Coordinates of C-alpha atoms in Angstrom, one line a residue:
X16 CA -0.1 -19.1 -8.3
X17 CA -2.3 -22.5 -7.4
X18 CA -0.5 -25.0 -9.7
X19 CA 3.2 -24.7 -8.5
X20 CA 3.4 -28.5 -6.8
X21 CA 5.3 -28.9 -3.7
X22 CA 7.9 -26.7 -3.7
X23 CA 10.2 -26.1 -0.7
X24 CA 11.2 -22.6 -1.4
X25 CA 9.0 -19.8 -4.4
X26 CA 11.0 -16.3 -4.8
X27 CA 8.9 -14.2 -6.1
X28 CA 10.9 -11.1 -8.4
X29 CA 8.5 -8.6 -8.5
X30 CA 7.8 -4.7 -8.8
X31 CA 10.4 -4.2 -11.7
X32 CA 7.8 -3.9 -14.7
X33 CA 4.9 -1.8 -12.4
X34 CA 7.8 -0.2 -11.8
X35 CA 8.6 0.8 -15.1
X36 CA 4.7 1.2 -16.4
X37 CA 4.4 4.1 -13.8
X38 CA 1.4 2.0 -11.6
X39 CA -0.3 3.8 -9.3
X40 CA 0.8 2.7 -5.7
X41 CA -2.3 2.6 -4.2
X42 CA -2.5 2.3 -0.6
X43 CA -1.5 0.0 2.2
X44 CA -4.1 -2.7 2.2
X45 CA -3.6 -5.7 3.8
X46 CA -7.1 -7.7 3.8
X47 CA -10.9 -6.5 2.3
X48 CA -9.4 -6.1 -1.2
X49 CA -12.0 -5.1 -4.3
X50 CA -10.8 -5.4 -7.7
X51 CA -10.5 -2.0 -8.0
X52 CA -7.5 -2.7 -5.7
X53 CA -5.5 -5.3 -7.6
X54 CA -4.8 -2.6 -10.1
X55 CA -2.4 -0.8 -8.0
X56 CA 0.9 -1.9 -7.1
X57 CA 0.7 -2.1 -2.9
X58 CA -2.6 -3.8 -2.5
X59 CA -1.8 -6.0 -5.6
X60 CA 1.3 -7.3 -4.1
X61 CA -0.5 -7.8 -0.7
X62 CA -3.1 -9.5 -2.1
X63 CA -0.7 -11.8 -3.7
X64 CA 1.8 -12.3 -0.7
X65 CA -1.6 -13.0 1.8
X66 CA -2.3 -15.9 -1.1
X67 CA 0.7 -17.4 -1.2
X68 CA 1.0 -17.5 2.3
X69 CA -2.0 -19.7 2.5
X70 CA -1.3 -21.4 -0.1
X71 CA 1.8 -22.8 0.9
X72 CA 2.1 -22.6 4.4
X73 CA 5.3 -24.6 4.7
X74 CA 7.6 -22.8 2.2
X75 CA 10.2 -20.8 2.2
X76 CA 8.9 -17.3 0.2
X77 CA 11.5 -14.8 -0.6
X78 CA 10.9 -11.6 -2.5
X79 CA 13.7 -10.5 -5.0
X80 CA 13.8 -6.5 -5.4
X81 CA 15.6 -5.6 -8.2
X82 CA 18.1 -2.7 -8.1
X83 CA 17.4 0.3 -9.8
X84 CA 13.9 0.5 -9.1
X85 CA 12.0 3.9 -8.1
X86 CA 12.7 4.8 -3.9
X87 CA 8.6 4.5 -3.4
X88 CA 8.5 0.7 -4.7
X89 CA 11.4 -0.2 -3.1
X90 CA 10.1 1.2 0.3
X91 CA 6.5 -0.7 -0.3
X92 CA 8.3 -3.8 -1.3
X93 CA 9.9 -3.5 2.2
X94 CA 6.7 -2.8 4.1
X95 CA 4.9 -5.1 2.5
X96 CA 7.1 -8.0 2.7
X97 CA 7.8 -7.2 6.6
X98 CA 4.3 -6.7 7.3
X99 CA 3.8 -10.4 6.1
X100 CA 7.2 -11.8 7.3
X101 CA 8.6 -12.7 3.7
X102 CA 12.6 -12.2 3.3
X103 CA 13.5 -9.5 0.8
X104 CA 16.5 -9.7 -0.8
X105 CA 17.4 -6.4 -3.0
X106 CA 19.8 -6.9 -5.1
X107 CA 22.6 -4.7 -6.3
X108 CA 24.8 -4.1 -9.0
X109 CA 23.5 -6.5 -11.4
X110 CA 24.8 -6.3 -14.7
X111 CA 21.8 -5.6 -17.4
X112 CA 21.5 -5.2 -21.2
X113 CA 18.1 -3.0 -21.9
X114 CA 17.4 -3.4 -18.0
X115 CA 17.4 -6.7 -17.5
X116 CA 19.7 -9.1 -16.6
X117 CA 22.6 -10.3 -18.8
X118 CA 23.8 -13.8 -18.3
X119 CA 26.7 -12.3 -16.1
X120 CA 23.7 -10.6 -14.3
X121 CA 21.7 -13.7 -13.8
X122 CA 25.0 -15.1 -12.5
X123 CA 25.5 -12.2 -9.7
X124 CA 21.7 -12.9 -8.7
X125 CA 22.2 -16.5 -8.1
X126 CA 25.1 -15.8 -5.8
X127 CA 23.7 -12.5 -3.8
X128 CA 20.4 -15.2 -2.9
X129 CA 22.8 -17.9 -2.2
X130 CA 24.8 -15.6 -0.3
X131 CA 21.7 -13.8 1.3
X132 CA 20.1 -17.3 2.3
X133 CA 23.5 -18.6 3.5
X134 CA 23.8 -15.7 5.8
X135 CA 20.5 -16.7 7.2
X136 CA 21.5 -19.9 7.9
X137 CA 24.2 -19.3 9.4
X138 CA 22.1 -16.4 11.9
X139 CA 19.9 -19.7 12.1
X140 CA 22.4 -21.7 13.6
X141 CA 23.5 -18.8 16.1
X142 CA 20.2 -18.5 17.5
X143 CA 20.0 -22.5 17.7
X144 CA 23.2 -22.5 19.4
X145 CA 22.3 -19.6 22.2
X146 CA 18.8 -22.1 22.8
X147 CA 20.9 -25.2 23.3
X148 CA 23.2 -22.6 25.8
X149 CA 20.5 -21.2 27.9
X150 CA 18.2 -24.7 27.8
X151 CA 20.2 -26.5 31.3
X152 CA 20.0 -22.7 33.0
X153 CA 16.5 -22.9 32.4
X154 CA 16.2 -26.4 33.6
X155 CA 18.2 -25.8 37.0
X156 CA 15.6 -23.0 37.5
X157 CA 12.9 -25.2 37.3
X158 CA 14.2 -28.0 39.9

């Protein structure tokens, strides 16, 4: 996780194989981890979203949830990446041969992140917009 350069944006597409080993889910942990901890799925991926964080403060981090995953590591997925503030994009309906993605499936990821990020632009912009609206309101107030 130390040696990925300077990159602008990581996405991180995790959960699918504890998924499928059965992991334990451990508990919530967010700081304090022990070993012991990093073999169960929620501390584990804490641990590893607190590090990247740090890592590399000025990056764009999203979190890919694959789709057919187990109802309890989708819902920590969720927690865990809102705790930290980390998009999560789940993914649907992605085509898969032996579950995991075909080319056609690799295909529909790349456009549901495209789509998902483009979105969150374009929210971006919105909220830009309404700050450039309500910034000579806030400026008569103050004279």
């Amino acid at each position: 996780m130390d040696e990925l350069g300077c990159p602008d944006i990581i996405f991180i597409f995790g959960a699918t194989n504890d998924c499928w080993a059965g992991a334990p889910l451990g508990e919530y942990k967010y700081d304090g981890w022990t070993k012991e901890d990093l073999y169960q799925f929620r501390p584990a991926m804490a641990y590893m979203l607190d590090h990247m964080i740090d890592r590399y403060p000025n990056v764009e981090i999203y979190f890919l949830l694959n789709s057919g995953l187990k109802e309890e590591f989708n819902e920590s997925v969720r927690a865990i990446c809102k705790h930290y503030g980390i998009d999560c994009i789940e993914l649907h309906d992605i085509d898969k041969q032996s579950g995991h993605p075909s080319v056609k499936g690799m295909e529909q990821i790349c456009d549901q992140i495209e789509n998902f990020i483009l979105k969150k632009d374009k929210e971006w912009e919105y909220e830009l917009s309404l700050i450039h609206i309500s910034e000579p309101t806030r400026q008569a107030e103050i004279s």
